mmCIF file of C-alpha atoms and ligand atoms in Angstrom:
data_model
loop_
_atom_site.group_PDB
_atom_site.id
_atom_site.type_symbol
_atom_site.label_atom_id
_atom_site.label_comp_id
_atom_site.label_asym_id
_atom_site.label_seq_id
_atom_site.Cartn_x
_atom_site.Cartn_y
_atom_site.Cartn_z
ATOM 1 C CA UNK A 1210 116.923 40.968 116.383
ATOM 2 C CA UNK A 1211 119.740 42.709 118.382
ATOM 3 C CA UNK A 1212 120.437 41.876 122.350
ATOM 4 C CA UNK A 1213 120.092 44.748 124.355
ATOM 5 C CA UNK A 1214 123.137 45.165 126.536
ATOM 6 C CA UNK A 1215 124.082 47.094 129.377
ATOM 7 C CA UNK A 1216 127.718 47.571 130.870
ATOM 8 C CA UNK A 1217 128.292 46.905 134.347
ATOM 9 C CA UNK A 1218 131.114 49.835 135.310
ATOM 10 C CA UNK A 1219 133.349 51.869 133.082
ATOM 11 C CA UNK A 1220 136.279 48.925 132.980
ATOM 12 C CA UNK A 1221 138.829 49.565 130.699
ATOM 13 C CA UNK A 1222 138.226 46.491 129.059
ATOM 14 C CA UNK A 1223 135.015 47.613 127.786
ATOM 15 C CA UNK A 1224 136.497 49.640 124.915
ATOM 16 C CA UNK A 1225 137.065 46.112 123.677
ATOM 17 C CA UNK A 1226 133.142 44.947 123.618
ATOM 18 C CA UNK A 1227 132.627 48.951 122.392
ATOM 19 C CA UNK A 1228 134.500 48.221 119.640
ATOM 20 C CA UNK A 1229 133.176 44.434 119.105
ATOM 21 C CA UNK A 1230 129.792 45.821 119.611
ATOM 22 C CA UNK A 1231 129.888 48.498 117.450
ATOM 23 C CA UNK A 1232 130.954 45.887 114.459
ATOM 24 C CA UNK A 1233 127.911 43.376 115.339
ATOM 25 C CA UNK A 1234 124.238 43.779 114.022
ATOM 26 C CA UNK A 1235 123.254 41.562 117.107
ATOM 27 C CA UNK A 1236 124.830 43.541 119.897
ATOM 28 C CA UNK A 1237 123.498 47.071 121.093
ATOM 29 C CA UNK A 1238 124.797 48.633 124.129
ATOM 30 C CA UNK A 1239 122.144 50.911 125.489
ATOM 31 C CA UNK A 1240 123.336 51.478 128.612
ATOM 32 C CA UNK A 1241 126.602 52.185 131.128
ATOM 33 C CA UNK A 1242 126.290 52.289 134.724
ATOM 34 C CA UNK A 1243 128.984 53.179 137.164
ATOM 35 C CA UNK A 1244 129.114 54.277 141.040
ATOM 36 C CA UNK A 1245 129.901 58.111 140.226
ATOM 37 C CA UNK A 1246 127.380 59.573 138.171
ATOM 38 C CA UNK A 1247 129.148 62.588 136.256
ATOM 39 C CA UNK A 1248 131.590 59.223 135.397
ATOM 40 C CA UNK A 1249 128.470 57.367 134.268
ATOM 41 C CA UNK A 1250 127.269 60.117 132.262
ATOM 42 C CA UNK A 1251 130.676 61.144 130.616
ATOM 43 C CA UNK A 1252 131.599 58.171 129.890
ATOM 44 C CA UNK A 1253 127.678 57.161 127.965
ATOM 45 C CA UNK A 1254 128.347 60.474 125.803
ATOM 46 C CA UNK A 1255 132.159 59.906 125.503
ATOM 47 C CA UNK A 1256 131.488 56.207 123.611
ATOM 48 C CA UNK A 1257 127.169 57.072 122.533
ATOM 49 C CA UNK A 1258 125.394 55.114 124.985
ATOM 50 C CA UNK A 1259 122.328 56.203 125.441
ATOM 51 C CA UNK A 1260 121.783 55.964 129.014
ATOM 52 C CA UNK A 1261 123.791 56.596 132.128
ATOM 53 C CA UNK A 1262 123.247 55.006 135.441
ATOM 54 C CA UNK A 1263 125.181 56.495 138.782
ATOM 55 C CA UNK A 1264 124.839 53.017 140.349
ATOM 56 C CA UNK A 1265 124.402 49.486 139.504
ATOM 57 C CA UNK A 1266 121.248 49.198 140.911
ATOM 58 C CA UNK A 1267 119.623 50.944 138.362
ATOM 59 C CA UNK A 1268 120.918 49.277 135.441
ATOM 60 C CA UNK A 1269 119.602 46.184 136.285
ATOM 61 C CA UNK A 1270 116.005 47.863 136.993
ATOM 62 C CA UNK A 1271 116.185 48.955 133.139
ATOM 63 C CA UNK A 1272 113.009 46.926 131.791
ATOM 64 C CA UNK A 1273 115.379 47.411 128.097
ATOM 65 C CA UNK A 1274 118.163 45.729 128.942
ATOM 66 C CA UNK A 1275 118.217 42.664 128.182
ATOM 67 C CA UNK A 1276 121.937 41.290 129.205
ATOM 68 C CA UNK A 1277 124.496 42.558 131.374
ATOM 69 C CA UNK A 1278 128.241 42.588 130.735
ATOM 70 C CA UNK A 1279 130.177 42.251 134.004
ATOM 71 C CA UNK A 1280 133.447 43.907 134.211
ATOM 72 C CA UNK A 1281 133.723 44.631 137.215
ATOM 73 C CA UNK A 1282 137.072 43.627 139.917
ATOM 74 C CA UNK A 1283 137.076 40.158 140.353
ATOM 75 C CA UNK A 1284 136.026 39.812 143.915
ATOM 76 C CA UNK A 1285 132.782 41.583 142.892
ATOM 77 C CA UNK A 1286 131.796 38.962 139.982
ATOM 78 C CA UNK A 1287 129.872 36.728 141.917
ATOM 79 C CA UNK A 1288 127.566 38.523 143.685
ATOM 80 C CA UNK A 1289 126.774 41.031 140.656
ATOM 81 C CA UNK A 1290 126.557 37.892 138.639
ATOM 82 C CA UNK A 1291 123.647 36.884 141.109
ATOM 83 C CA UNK A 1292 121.984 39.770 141.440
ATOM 84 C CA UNK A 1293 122.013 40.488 137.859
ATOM 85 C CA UNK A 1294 120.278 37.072 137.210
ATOM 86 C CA UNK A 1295 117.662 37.824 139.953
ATOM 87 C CA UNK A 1296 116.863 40.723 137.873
ATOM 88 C CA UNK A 1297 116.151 38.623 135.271
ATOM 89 C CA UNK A 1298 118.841 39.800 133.012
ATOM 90 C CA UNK A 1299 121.644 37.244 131.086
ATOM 91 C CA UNK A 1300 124.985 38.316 131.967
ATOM 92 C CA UNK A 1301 128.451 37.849 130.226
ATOM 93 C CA UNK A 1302 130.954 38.074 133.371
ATOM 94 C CA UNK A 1303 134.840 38.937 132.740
ATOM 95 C CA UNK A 1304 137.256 36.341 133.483
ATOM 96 C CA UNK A 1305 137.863 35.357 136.094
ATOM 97 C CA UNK A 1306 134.578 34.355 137.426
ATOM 98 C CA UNK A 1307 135.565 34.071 140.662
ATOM 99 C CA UNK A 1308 138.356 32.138 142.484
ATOM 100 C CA UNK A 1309 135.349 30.835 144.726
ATOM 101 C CA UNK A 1310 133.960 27.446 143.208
ATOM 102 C CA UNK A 1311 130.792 27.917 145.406
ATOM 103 C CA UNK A 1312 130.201 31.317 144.275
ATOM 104 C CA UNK A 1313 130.217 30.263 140.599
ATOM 105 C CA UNK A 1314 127.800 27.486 141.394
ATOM 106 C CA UNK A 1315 125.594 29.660 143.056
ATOM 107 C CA UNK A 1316 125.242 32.257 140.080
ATOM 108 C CA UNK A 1317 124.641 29.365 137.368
ATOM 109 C CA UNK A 1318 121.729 27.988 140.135
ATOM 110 C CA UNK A 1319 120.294 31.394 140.090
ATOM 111 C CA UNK A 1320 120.543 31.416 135.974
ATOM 112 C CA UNK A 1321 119.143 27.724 135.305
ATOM 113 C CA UNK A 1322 116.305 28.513 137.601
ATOM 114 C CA UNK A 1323 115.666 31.975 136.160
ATOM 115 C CA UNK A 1324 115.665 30.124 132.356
ATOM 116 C CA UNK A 1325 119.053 32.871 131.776
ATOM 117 C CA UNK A 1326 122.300 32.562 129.561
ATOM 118 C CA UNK A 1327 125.044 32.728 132.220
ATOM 119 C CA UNK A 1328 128.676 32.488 130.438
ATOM 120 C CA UNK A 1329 132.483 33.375 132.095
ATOM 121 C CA UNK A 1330 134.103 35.877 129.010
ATOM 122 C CA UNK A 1331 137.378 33.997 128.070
ATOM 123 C CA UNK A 1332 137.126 35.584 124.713
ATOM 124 C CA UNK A 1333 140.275 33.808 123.254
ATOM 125 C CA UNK A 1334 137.924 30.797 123.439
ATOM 126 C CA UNK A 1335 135.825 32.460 120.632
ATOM 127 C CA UNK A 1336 138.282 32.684 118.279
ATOM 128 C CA UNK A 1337 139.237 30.546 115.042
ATOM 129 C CA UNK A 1338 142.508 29.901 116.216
ATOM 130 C CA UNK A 1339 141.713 28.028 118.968
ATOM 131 C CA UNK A 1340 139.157 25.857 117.221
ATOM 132 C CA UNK A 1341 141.812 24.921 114.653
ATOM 133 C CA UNK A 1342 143.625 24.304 118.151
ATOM 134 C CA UNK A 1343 141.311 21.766 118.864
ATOM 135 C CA UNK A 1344 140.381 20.513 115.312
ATOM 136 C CA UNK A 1345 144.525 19.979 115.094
ATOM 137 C CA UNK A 1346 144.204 17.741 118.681
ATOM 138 C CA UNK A 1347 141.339 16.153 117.990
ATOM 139 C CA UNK A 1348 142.677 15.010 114.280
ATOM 140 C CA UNK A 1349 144.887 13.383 115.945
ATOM 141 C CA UNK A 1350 148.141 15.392 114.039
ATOM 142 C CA UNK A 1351 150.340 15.124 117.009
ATOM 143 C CA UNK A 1352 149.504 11.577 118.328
ATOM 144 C CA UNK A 1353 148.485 11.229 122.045
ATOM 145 C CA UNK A 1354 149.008 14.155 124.165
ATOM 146 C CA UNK A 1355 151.580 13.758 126.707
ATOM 147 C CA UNK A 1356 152.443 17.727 128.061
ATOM 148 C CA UNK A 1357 150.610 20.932 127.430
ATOM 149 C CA UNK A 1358 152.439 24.272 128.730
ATOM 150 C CA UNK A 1359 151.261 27.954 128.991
ATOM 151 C CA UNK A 1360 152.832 30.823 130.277
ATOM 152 C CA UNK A 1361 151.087 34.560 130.485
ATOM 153 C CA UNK A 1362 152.484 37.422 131.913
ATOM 154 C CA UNK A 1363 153.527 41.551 131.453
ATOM 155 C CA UNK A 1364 154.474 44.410 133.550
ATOM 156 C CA UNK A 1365 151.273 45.361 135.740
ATOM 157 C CA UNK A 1366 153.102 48.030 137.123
ATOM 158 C CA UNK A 1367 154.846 49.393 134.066
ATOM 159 C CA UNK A 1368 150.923 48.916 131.892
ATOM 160 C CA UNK A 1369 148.412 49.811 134.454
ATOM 161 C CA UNK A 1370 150.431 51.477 137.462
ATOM 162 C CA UNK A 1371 150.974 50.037 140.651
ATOM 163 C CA UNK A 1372 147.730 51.162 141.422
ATOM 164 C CA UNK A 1373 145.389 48.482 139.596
ATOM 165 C CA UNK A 1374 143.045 46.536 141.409
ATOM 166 C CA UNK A 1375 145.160 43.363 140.217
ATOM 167 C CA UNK A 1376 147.463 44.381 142.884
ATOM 168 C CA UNK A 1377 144.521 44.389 145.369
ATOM 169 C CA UNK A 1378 144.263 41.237 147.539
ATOM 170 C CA UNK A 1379 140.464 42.380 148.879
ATOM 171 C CA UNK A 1380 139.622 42.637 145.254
ATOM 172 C CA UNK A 1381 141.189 39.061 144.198
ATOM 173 C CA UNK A 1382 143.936 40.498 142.340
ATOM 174 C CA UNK A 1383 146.884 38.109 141.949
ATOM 175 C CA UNK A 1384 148.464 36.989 138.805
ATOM 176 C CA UNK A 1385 146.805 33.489 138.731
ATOM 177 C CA UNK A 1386 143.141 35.502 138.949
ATOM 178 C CA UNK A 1387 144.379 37.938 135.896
ATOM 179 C CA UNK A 1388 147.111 36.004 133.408
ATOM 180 C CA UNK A 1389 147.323 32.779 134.931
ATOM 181 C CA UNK A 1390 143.330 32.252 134.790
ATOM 182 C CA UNK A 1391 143.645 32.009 130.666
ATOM 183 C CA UNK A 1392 146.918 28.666 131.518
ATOM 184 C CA UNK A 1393 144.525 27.044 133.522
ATOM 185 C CA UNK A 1394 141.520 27.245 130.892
ATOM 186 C CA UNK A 1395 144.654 26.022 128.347
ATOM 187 C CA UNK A 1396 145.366 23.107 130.322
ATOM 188 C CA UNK A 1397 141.503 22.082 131.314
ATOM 189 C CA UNK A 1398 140.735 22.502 127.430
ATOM 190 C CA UNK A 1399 143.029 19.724 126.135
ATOM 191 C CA UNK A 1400 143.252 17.503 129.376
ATOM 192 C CA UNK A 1401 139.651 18.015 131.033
ATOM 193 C CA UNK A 1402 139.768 18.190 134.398
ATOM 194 C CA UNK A 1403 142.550 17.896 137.016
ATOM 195 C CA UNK A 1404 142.931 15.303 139.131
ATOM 196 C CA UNK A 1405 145.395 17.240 141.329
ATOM 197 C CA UNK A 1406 146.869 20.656 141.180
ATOM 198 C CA UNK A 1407 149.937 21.755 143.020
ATOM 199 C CA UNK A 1408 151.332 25.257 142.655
ATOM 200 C CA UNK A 1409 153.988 27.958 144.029
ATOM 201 C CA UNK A 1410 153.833 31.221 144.169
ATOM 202 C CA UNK A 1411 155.656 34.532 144.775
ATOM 203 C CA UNK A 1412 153.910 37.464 146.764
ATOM 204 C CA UNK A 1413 154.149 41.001 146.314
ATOM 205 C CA UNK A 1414 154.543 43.844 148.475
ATOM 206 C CA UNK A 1415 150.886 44.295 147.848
ATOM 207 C CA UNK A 1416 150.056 40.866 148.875
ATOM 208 C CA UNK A 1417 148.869 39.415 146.152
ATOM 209 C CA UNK A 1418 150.785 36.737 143.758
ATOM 210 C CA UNK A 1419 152.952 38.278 141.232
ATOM 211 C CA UNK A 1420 154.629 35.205 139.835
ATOM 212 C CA UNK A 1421 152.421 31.913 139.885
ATOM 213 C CA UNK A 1422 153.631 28.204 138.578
ATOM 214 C CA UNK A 1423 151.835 25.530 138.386
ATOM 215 C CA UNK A 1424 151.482 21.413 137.718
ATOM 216 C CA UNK A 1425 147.907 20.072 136.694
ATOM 217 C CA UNK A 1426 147.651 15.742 136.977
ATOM 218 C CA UNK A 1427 145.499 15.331 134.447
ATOM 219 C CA UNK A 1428 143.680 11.602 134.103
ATOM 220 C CA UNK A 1429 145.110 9.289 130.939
ATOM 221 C CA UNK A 1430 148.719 10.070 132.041
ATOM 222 C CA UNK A 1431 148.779 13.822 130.590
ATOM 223 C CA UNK A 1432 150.107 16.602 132.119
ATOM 224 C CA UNK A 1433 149.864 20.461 132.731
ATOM 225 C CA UNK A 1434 152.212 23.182 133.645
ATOM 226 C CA UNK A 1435 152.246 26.709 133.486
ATOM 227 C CA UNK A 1436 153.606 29.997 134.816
ATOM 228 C CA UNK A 1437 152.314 33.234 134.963
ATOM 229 C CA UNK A 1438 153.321 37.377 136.353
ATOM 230 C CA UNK A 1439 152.822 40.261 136.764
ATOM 231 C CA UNK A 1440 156.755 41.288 136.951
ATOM 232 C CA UNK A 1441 158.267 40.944 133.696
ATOM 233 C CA UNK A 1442 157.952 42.093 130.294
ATOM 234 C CA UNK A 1443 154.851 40.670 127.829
ATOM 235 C CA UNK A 1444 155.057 37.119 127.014
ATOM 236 C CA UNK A 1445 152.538 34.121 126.465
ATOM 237 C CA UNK A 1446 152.969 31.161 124.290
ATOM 238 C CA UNK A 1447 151.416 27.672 124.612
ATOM 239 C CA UNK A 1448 153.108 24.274 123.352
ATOM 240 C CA UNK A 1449 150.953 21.149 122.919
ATOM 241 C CA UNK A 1450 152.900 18.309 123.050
ATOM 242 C CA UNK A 1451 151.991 14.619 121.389
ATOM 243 C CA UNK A 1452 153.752 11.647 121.096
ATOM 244 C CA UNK A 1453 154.571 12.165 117.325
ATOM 245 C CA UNK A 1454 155.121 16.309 117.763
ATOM 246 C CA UNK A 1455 154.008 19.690 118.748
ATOM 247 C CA UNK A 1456 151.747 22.157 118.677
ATOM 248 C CA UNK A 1457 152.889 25.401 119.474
ATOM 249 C CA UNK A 1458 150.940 29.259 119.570
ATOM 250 C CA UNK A 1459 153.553 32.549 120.029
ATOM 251 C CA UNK A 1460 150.050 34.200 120.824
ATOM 252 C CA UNK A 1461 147.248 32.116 122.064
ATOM 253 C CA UNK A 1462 145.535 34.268 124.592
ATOM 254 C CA UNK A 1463 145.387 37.594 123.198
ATOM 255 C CA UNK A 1464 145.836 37.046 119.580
ATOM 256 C CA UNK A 1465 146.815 40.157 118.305
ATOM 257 C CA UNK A 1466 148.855 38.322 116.194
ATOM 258 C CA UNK A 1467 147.434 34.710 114.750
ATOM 259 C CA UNK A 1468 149.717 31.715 113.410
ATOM 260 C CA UNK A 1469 150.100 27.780 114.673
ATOM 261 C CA UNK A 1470 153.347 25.888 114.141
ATOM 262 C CA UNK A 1471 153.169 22.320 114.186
ATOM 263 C CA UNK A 1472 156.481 20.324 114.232
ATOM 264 C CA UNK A 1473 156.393 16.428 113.674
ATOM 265 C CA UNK A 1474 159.748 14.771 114.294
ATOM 266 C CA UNK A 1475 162.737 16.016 112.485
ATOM 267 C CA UNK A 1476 160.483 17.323 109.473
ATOM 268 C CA UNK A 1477 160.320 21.415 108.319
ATOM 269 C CA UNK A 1478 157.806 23.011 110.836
ATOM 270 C CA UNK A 1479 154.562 23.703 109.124
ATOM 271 C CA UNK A 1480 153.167 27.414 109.577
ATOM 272 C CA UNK A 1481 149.464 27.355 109.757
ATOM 273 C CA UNK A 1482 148.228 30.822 109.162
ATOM 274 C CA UNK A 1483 144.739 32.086 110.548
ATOM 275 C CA UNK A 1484 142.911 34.810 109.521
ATOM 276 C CA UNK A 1485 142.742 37.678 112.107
ATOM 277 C CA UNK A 1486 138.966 37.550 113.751
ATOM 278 C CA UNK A 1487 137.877 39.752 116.441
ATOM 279 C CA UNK A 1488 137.366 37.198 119.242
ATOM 280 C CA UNK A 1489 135.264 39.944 121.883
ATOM 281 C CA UNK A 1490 132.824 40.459 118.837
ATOM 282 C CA UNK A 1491 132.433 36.536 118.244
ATOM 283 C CA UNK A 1492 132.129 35.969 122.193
ATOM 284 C CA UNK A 1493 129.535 38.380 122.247
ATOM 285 C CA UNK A 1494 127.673 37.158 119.045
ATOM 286 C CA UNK A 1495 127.592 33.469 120.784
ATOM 287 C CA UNK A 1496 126.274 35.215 124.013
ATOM 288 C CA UNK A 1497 123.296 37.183 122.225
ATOM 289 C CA UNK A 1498 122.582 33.626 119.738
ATOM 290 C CA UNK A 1499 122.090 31.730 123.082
ATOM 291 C CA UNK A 1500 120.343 34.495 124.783
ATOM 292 C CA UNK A 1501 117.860 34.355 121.458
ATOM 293 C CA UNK A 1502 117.655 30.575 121.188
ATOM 294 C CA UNK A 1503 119.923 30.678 118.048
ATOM 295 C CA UNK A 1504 123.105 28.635 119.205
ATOM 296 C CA UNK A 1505 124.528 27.089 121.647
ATOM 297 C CA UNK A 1506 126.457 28.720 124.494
ATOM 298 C CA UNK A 1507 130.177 27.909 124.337
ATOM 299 C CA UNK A 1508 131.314 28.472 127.738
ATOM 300 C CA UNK A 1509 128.600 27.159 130.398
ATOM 301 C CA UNK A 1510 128.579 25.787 134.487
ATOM 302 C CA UNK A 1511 130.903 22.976 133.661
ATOM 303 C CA UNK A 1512 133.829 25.153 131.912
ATOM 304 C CA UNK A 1513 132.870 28.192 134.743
ATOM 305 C CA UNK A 1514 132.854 25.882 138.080
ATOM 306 C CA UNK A 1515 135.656 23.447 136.555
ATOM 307 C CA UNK A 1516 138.190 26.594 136.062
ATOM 308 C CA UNK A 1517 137.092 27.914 139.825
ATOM 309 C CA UNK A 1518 137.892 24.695 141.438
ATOM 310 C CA UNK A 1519 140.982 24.657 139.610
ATOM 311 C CA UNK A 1520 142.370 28.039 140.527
ATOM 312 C CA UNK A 1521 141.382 27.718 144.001
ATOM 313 C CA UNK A 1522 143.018 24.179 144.638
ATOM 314 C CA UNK A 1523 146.055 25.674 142.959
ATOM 315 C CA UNK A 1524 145.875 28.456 145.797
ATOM 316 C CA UNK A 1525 145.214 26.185 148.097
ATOM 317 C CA UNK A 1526 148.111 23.914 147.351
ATOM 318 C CA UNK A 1527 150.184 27.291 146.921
ATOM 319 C CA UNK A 1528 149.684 28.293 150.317
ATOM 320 C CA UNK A 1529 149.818 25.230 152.077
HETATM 321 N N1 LIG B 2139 138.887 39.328 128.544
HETATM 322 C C1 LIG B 2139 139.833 40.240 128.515
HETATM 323 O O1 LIG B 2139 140.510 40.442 127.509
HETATM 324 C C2 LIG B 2139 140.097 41.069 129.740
HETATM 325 C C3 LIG B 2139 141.058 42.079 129.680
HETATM 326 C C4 LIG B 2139 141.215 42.908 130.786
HETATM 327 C C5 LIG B 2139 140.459 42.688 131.925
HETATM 328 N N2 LIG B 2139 139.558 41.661 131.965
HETATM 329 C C6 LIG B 2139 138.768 41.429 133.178
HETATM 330 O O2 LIG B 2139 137.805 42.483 133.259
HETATM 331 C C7 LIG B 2139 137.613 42.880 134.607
HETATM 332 C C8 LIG B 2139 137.879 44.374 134.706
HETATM 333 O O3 LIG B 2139 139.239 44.606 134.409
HETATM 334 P P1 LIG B 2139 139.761 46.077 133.991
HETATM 335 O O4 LIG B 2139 141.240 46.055 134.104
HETATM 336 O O5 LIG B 2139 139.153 46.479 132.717
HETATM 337 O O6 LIG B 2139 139.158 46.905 135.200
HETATM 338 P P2 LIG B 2139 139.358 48.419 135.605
HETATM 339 O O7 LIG B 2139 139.737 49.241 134.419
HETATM 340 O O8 LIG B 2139 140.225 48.447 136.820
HETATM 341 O O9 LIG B 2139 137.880 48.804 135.983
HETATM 342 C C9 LIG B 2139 137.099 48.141 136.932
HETATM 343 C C10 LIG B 2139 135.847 48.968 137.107
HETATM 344 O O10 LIG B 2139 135.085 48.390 138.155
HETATM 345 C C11 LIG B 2139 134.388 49.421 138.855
HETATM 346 N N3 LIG B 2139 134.597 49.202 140.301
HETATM 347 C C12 LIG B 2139 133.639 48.828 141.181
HETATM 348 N N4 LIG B 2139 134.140 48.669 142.402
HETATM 349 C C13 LIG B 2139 135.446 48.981 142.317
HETATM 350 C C14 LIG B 2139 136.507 49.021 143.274
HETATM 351 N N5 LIG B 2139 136.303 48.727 144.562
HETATM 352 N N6 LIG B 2139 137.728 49.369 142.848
HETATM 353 C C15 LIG B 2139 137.961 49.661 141.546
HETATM 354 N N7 LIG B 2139 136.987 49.637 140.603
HETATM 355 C C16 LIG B 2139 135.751 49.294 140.976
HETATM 356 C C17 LIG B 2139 134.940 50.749 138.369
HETATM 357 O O11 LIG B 2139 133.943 51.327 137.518
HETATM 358 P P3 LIG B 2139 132.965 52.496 138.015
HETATM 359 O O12 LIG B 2139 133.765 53.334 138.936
HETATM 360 O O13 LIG B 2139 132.596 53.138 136.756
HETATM 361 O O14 LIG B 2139 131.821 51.829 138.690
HETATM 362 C C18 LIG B 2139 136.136 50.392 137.498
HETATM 363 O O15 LIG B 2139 136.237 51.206 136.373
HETATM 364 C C19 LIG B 2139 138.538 42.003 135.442
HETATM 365 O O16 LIG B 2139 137.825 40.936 135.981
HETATM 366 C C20 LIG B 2139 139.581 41.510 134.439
HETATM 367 O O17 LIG B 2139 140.097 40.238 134.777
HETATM 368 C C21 LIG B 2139 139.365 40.869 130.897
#
């Protein structure tokens, strides 16, 4: 049987779990809440949702829903994380969870003790790629890994305006929150967690980070660096290195386009190809199994507190 859902604002990003939605028989979205009503209810007939809420509140009060998807600014996360779980609704929240390691902890408390599904939406997680990622690590194809580098970044002002609430310090905008959030969850995912974090960063006029690098000690000798920004044109990639070659991904994050080169010593690179997948429809098809005692969450507490403590040591190290 379907999860009911219910959407937590009119975010942009939703037309990406519309769309996933619409393709799943185990996600319905029933309802759309937002903090202007005529949006709420424009936006519910715009995209067929059958109810509109002019406030959050209300959304969680729906005895129908059944889940919650969060995409709200990030400095809001937290606490609509926990309220939604006091309402006894499961909740998908947008990346990042929150820069706030205490805040995550707090939410996932709430969850456990509630019996709920809690689960931070890093959607590139869910798709095949990356498990041939790890299935290519793991195999052992490269050897022992030594480095692992990501970079993430676009225009913000060009794509969104100058505007968007990524620009907004009281909203925990920054380019390490946005782009840089997906490096980190790169780095933890082959090398666990950090052992120390160091990082740099440039500041806006806005007052938020714009460019972010960073260094992540990882135990057994491997290490982690990344950059990430808001002030130059679309780029990503991610390179896993090995003591007998590397792996590397022209699009790991987003993966509008799929592909993994692997290059061992002086030999022809190998092109791996992987079949395009719609990684918001799998993320929320893991969600709903969990939520229905039919499979096992991917992303839990330990990946959702690990990447908070992360980011916030790299701030912290950043600043100081
Ligand atoms: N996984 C992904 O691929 C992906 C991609 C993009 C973004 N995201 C994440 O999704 C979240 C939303 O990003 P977005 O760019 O889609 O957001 P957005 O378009 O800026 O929308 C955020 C929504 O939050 C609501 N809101 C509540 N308080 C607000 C405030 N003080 N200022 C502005 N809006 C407020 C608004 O909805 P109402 O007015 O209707 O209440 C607004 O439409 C972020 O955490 C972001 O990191 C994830």
């Amino acid at each position: 049987m379907s999860v009911k859902w219910g959407l937590l604002s009119t975010a942009l990003i939703n037309e990406a779990i519309l769309a996933a939605a619409e393709e799943s028989p185990d996600v319905d979205v029933i309802a759309v809440a937002s903090r202007v009503e005529a949006r709420a209810q424009s936006y519910a007939r715009a995209h067929g949702i059958g109810r509109a809420y002019g406030s959050y509140e209300p959304l969680l009060a729906d005895a129908d829903v059944e889940a919650v998807y969060i995409s709200l600014p990030n400095s809001l996360h937290g606490e609509w994380a926990v309220r939604t779980v006091e309402a006894g609704k499961h909740v998908l929240v947008e990346k990042p969870f929150s820069r706030h390691p205490t805040e995550v902890e707090r939410a996932f408390d709430a969850a456990e003790a509630a019996g709920l599904v809690l689960s931070e939406g890093f959607m590139w997680r869910h798709h095949p790629q990356t498990a041939r990622l790890i299935e290519l690590v793991e195999s052992g194809t490269i050897g022992r890994l030594r480095v692992v580098r990501a970079a993430f970044g676009f225009s913000l002002a060009e794509e969104r305006g100058t505007a968007d609430t990524r620009f907004d310090p009281a909203l925990d905008g920054g380019a390490l929150m946005d782009v840089g959030s997906y490096c980190v969850n790169a780095l933890r995912l082959f090398g666990g967690e950090p052992e120390r974090a160091r990082g740099e960063q440039v500041v806006g006029p806005s007052g938020v980070d714009v460019v972010f690098a960073g260094t992540l000690a990882f135990s057994n000798e491997l290490v982690g660096h990344f950059d990430c920004g808001f002030v130059f044109p679309r780029r990503a990639g991610l390179a896993i290195v090995g003591e007998t070659g590397t792996i590397y991904v022209g699009d790991p994050f987003s993966i509008a386009h799929t592909g993994i080169e692997v290059r061992l010593g002086d030999a022809e690179p190998e092109q791996i190809a992987i079949e395009p997948a719609n990684h918001y429809r799998l993320e929320l098809e893991n969600v709903s199994a969990a939520i229905r005692g039919e499979g096992q969450l991917l992303l839990g507490r330990e990946d959702a507190v690990g990447q908070a403590r992360t980011i916030d040591a790299l701030y912290r190290s950043a600043a100081g």
